[in-house]
Amino acid sequence: MKKQISEILKIIVIFLFGKFKKFTLRFKKSKSMKDIMMVYYSEAKSARLTGKKVAWITSGGPVEPLIAMDVIPIYPENHGAMIGASKMGAGLCETAENMGYSSDLCSYARSDIACATVNGGPIGGLPKPDMLVCCNNICGTVLKWYEIQARYFNVPLFVLDTPFCHTGYSDEVARYVRSQINEYISFIEKACGRKFDYDRVKKVGHLSFQGQQLWQAVLDTAANKPAPMSAFDAFYHLALIVTLRGTPEVIDYYTALLAKMKDRIARGIGAVPNEKYRLLWDNIPIWHRTRWLSDKFASHNACLVADTYTTAWCGSMKYIDESNFINSMAEAYTRIYLNIGVDEMAKMVINMIDKYDVDGFVLHSNRSCKPYSFGQMDIQRIVEKERGIPCLMLEADMVDERTFSESQISTRIDAFMEIIKERKKHSPANETVS
Amino acid sequence: MDKFTEFKNIVTDPYAYCRKYKEETGKKIVGYTCSYTPEEIIYAAGALPFRLFGTDEGIHRADMHLQSYCCSLVRGILEEGLSGRLDFLDGAVFPHTCDSIQRLSDIWRLNVTPQFHIDLVLPVKLNTTSARQYLIDILEKFKKDLERALGVKITDATLSDAIKTYNQIRALMMQLYAIRAQRPEIMSGRDFHSIIKAAMIMDRQLLLKKLGEIVAQMQNAPGSKIPPGTKKLVLTGSICSHPDIYDIIENAQGVVVWDDLCTGSRYFEGVLDEKAPPLEAIAQRYLDRAICPAKHVGLTDRGESLVQMVRKHQADGVVFLLLKFCDPHAFDYPYIKEMLDSENIPCMLLDMEEQLPAGGQLQTRFETFIQIL
Ligand code: SF4
Ligand code: SF4
């Protein structure tokens, strides 16, 4: 048995090493997203053999302490997005429904729960977890979902409970979350069987902060006219700040990406060749239709220049204290975009409208994600009142494509774009533009 | 006039009751959404805690704020708030539970004015020392928020008094449920449903008095044991706002002997420690009580306590009442069903939309289920 494992290990190491070599040859400046993700998933899949631990963690979860302890973090939500993008959502959701899960539940959760039992999906299932870390700063769904996986895999579950901040951050909440950070560290120590590395987490925290700054800088480039990248590009490049936050790879990758965007700006290249209209996107992408939607908007010379979703991974930087990452983590992870009141979200949306100077607002009313979607109708009203720009609400699902009606959505986008074109024709700003 | 008439009247037109109550007593009324509301604190502030049940009918205002995939409870509560029919409320409190209630609170705060609005952001975990401390802290904060909103002072003495009153009310509710479970013929499920609903609306002193009378009468009432052939059921779910279900079950030769509902045992189970500091006593009850699936204690405790409940009351089967679009319950259903299956406890799932399926159809479903028990 032992011999067998070491044989397999050898093969995997050769495989990985070979890959690495290939990457470094092919990608002198920066590795491609696909390659980084492939290495990341192969490493995670061979964790059993390399003696590393794997933790499944929610997308808004505090990953830095795990990285500081060499635990490989795996994000079922990122996996859900991949399932959606590869149009495998409907099948897996159906499997979950056959297991008794209602079709009205979050499709990330449904597809992941199903995938764990059949090892399906685009990468043949996720590597099994040694522990689960669930932070409920995004929703209550993740709590139920992680409870299900904790029962299925029979591994310890840590819940970081970040009370919802309807109208601010109270002292009571601050104390509660801060004490849970200590509990979290003890949990990791127990799972890893060694003392927590406080020096290392400082470095990881620093890298995480730097990564977030760079990601924000990349997104900021879209304020340029024409925008060198669109929200659809952001959806793609997002994967790293989600999955590898706190590692040097992220820094290298986004540094290179930022340079590329700046270069495009210098050369006047836009993501949409003939950008005339600029739009803001709200909610999680419709993963099974990103290409189609991108083409659809581009056919109207419209570019989705920004979105509320990808900024969520750098939106609470203002709460991070770089010199004391562990301490400030509590607040930074509690006051994220989805964990605040509807009016505060609307304020952030309006800031983005101004910053990116957009002509319209597209809201994906996402059947899967209730905390993101309920309140959208109020946000829409606030935006219409405060900024008077046209808004379009599209009802769909991020992963489960079964209810998506291409023709209907297409007609609605056309009608929406007509309104925008009409308004822009008559807008005073347009008259001064040559 | 039967002994339940008063309860039934209150339940049929709770708003009229509240308006009259306010006129007569001059007291304030505070709306609330779920059984994680520390009613004791509201009561101690001299106000009447009023549970918001929402409506199933004529929804159109709420549709301007909530998409089609929101549960009917949240939608119905919002509709009532927006309609102005709740103008007798002085304010409302929203304890944090599920994602939908969380957003309901925001939408209410932004659109239902000018009543006061308080968020009570409870911990989601209820099994750690820090969560316990936070729960006590946040109850203290709630107490202060309420004092400010109502312009009153809540003292330890009034709190202790409230705790005693609630202990008595809950003890009587338990007794009533137990008597009914033993001798269902002396009180229909529909009547019990009226009482428990009225208990969340009416003046609590009056409630205490009435409950005392009814329990005394019941204890002495002649009434047979459960008729042979009648099957005993346990209901589980969030809320049951359809009293028809009790009739249907009884017509199908079944009887509800206990439940795990937010408008049932989760409301009245659990005794408050009268010797402990009041807020700690209130917190402790939430930590010990059966949880709502939006909270976290362990991985299998809801399933285990349901199995125990079935055993304790010697029930023959379980009925899941699942409200459409209710995430927390829908996530728990498969594992709990599996647990029941492995214990050989039969169960049936009733998916509830706003309206129940047509009467006859539902009757047949229950008959079929009860026959196999
Ligand atoms: S999509 Fe929404 S409901 Fe689903 S896990 Fe993400 S935040 Fe939670
Ligand atoms: S717990 Fe379920 S029934 Fe209750 S408000 Fe939330 S979604 Fe609706």
PDB file of C-alpha atoms in Angstrom, chain A residues 99-102 104-105 109 113 136 139-141 143-144 147-148 150-151 157 159 161 163-164 166-167 170 172-173 175-176 179-180 183 338 340-343 345 365-367 370-371 373-378 381 393 395, chain B residues 63-71 96 99-100 102-103 105-107 109-111 119 121-125 128 130-131 134 137-138 141 293-300 302 324-328 330-335:
ATOM      1  CA  MET A  99     -32.145  13.649  -3.807  1.00  0.00           C
ATOM      2  CA  GLY A 100     -35.038  15.657  -2.387  1.00  0.00           C
ATOM      3  CA  TYR A 101     -33.691  19.201  -2.669  1.00  0.00           C
ATOM      4  CA  SER A 102     -36.233  21.715  -3.884  1.00  0.00           C
ATOM      5  CA  ASP A 104     -36.036  26.699  -5.614  1.00  0.00           C
ATOM      6  CA  LEU A 105     -32.770  26.381  -3.697  1.00  0.00           C
ATOM      7  CA  ALA A 109     -25.588  24.603  -3.496  1.00  0.00           C
ATOM      8  CA  ILE A 113     -24.334  18.787  -3.269  1.00  0.00           C
ATOM      9  CA  ASN A 136     -22.330  33.416   6.623  1.00  0.00           C
ATOM     10  CA  CYS A 139     -26.086  34.277   2.978  1.00  0.00           C
ATOM     11  CA  GLY A 140     -27.822  31.783   5.195  1.00  0.00           C
ATOM     12  CA  THR A 141     -27.765  29.263   2.368  1.00  0.00           C
ATOM     13  CA  LEU A 143     -24.816  27.493   6.496  1.00  0.00           C
ATOM     14  CA  LYS A 144     -27.332  24.848   5.411  1.00  0.00           C
ATOM     15  CA  GLU A 147     -24.085  21.417   7.285  1.00  0.00           C
ATOM     16  CA  ILE A 148     -25.108  19.027   4.516  1.00  0.00           C
ATOM     17  CA  ALA A 150     -20.283  18.165   6.964  1.00  0.00           C
ATOM     18  CA  ARG A 151     -22.739  15.303   7.371  1.00  0.00           C
ATOM     19  CA  LEU A 157     -17.227  22.349  10.352  1.00  0.00           C
ATOM     20  CA  VAL A 159     -19.006  28.482  11.253  1.00  0.00           C
ATOM     21  CA  ASP A 161     -20.978  33.941  12.250  1.00  0.00           C
ATOM     22  CA  PRO A 163     -24.058  39.238  12.097  1.00  0.00           C
ATOM     23  CA  PHE A 164     -25.866  41.163   9.407  1.00  0.00           C
ATOM     24  CA  HIS A 166     -28.502  46.484   8.510  1.00  0.00           C
ATOM     25  CA  THR A 167     -27.490  49.966   9.582  1.00  0.00           C
ATOM     26  CA  SER A 170     -22.076  47.676  16.533  1.00  0.00           C
ATOM     27  CA  GLU A 172     -21.523  43.887  20.246  1.00  0.00           C
ATOM     28  CA  VAL A 173     -20.906  42.521  16.762  1.00  0.00           C
ATOM     29  CA  ARG A 175     -16.618  41.721  20.035  1.00  0.00           C
ATOM     30  CA  TYR A 176     -18.462  38.630  18.879  1.00  0.00           C
ATOM     31  CA  SER A 179     -13.637  36.328  19.546  1.00  0.00           C
ATOM     32  CA  GLN A 180     -14.622  33.941  16.799  1.00  0.00           C
ATOM     33  CA  GLU A 183     -11.937  30.183  17.860  1.00  0.00           C
ATOM     34  CA  LEU A 338     -23.928  41.314   0.754  1.00  0.00           C
ATOM     35  CA  ILE A 340     -25.178  45.304   4.611  1.00  0.00           C
ATOM     36  CA  GLY A 341     -28.567  46.981   4.311  1.00  0.00           C
ATOM     37  CA  VAL A 342     -30.301  47.666   1.016  1.00  0.00           C
ATOM     38  CA  ASP A 343     -29.873  51.432   1.362  1.00  0.00           C
ATOM     39  CA  MET A 345     -25.932  48.856  -1.145  1.00  0.00           C
ATOM     40  CA  SER A 365     -32.730  39.131 -10.581  1.00  0.00           C
ATOM     41  CA  ASN A 366     -31.195  35.816  -9.640  1.00  0.00           C
ATOM     42  CA  ARG A 367     -33.665  33.169  -8.521  1.00  0.00           C
ATOM     43  CA  LYS A 370     -32.262  35.644  -2.359  1.00  0.00           C
ATOM     44  CA  PRO A 371     -30.016  37.899  -0.244  1.00  0.00           C
ATOM     45  CA  SER A 373     -31.845  39.762  -5.214  1.00  0.00           C
ATOM     46  CA  PHE A 374     -34.416  40.772  -2.626  1.00  0.00           C
ATOM     47  CA  GLY A 375     -34.059  44.513  -2.227  1.00  0.00           C
ATOM     48  CA  GLN A 376     -32.996  44.943  -5.875  1.00  0.00           C
ATOM     49  CA  MET A 377     -36.351  46.465  -6.758  1.00  0.00           C
ATOM     50  CA  ASP A 378     -35.780  49.091  -4.083  1.00  0.00           C
ATOM     51  CA  ARG A 381     -36.063  52.715  -7.556  1.00  0.00           C
ATOM     52  CA  MET A 393     -34.233  43.820 -14.543  1.00  0.00           C
ATOM     53  CA  GLU A 395     -34.918  37.342 -14.199  1.00  0.00           C
TER      54      GLU A 395
ATOM     55  CA  ASP B  63     -44.933  42.780  -5.645  1.00  0.00           C
ATOM     56  CA  MET B  64     -43.318  46.167  -6.221  1.00  0.00           C
ATOM     57  CA  HIS B  65     -40.577  45.175  -3.782  1.00  0.00           C
ATOM     58  CA  LEU B  66     -40.210  41.413  -3.871  1.00  0.00           C
ATOM     59  CA  GLN B  67     -39.668  39.127  -6.825  1.00  0.00           C
ATOM     60  CA  SER B  68     -41.823  36.114  -7.546  1.00  0.00           C
ATOM     61  CA  TYR B  69     -39.480  33.685  -5.795  1.00  0.00           C
ATOM     62  CA  CYS B  70     -40.041  34.974  -2.268  1.00  0.00           C
ATOM     63  CA  CYS B  71     -41.975  32.957   0.299  1.00  0.00           C
ATOM     64  CA  HIS B  96     -32.614  37.877  12.227  1.00  0.00           C
ATOM     65  CA  ASP B  99     -32.152  35.603   4.128  1.00  0.00           C
ATOM     66  CA  SER B 100     -35.690  36.561   3.174  1.00  0.00           C
ATOM     67  CA  GLN B 102     -33.297  39.796   6.608  1.00  0.00           C
ATOM     68  CA  ARG B 103     -34.203  41.653   3.431  1.00  0.00           C
ATOM     69  CA  SER B 105     -36.455  44.103   7.442  1.00  0.00           C
ATOM     70  CA  ASP B 106     -34.549  46.441   5.099  1.00  0.00           C
ATOM     71  CA  ILE B 107     -37.482  46.872   2.750  1.00  0.00           C
ATOM     72  CA  ARG B 109     -37.457  50.073   7.187  1.00  0.00           C
ATOM     73  CA  LEU B 110     -37.230  51.938   3.885  1.00  0.00           C
ATOM     74  CA  ASN B 111     -40.887  51.833   2.947  1.00  0.00           C
ATOM     75  CA  ASP B 119     -33.355  45.045  14.028  1.00  0.00           C
ATOM     76  CA  VAL B 121     -29.506  40.647  14.825  1.00  0.00           C
ATOM     77  CA  LEU B 122     -29.350  37.414  16.740  1.00  0.00           C
ATOM     78  CA  PRO B 123     -26.435  35.035  16.457  1.00  0.00           C
ATOM     79  CA  VAL B 124     -26.868  32.267  13.912  1.00  0.00           C
ATOM     80  CA  LYS B 125     -24.832  29.843  16.013  1.00  0.00           C
ATOM     81  CA  THR B 128     -20.749  28.458  21.672  1.00  0.00           C
ATOM     82  CA  SER B 130     -19.127  33.623  22.517  1.00  0.00           C
ATOM     83  CA  ALA B 131     -22.486  33.262  20.785  1.00  0.00           C
ATOM     84  CA  TYR B 134     -23.314  37.991  22.054  1.00  0.00           C
ATOM     85  CA  ASP B 137     -25.312  41.620  24.657  1.00  0.00           C
ATOM     86  CA  ILE B 138     -27.716  41.991  21.787  1.00  0.00           C
ATOM     87  CA  LYS B 141     -29.079  46.427  23.141  1.00  0.00           C
ATOM     88  CA  PRO B 293     -33.377  25.622  10.663  1.00  0.00           C
ATOM     89  CA  ALA B 294     -32.023  29.127  10.065  1.00  0.00           C
ATOM     90  CA  LYS B 295     -30.001  28.652  13.260  1.00  0.00           C
ATOM     91  CA  HIS B 296     -27.073  26.338  13.901  1.00  0.00           C
ATOM     92  CA  VAL B 297     -26.475  24.079  16.852  1.00  0.00           C
ATOM     93  CA  GLY B 298     -25.221  20.781  15.585  1.00  0.00           C
ATOM     94  CA  LEU B 299     -25.483  18.756  12.436  1.00  0.00           C
ATOM     95  CA  THR B 300     -28.328  16.413  13.223  1.00  0.00           C
ATOM     96  CA  ARG B 302     -33.289  18.871  14.351  1.00  0.00           C
ATOM     97  CA  LYS B 324     -42.587  27.215  -1.220  1.00  0.00           C
ATOM     98  CA  PHE B 325     -39.338  29.227  -1.474  1.00  0.00           C
ATOM     99  CA  CYS B 326     -38.443  28.618   2.169  1.00  0.00           C
ATOM    100  CA  ASP B 327     -34.745  27.791   1.948  1.00  0.00           C
ATOM    101  CA  PRO B 328     -33.843  26.753   5.511  1.00  0.00           C
ATOM    102  CA  ALA B 330     -36.053  22.901   2.178  1.00  0.00           C
ATOM    103  CA  PHE B 331     -32.363  22.279   2.878  1.00  0.00           C
ATOM    104  CA  ASP B 332     -33.141  20.224   5.978  1.00  0.00           C
ATOM    105  CA  TYR B 333     -35.908  18.129   4.485  1.00  0.00           C
ATOM    106  CA  PRO B 334     -33.827  15.426   2.728  1.00  0.00           C
ATOM    107  CA  TYR B 335     -31.654  14.572   5.722  1.00  0.00           C
TER     108      TYR B 335
END
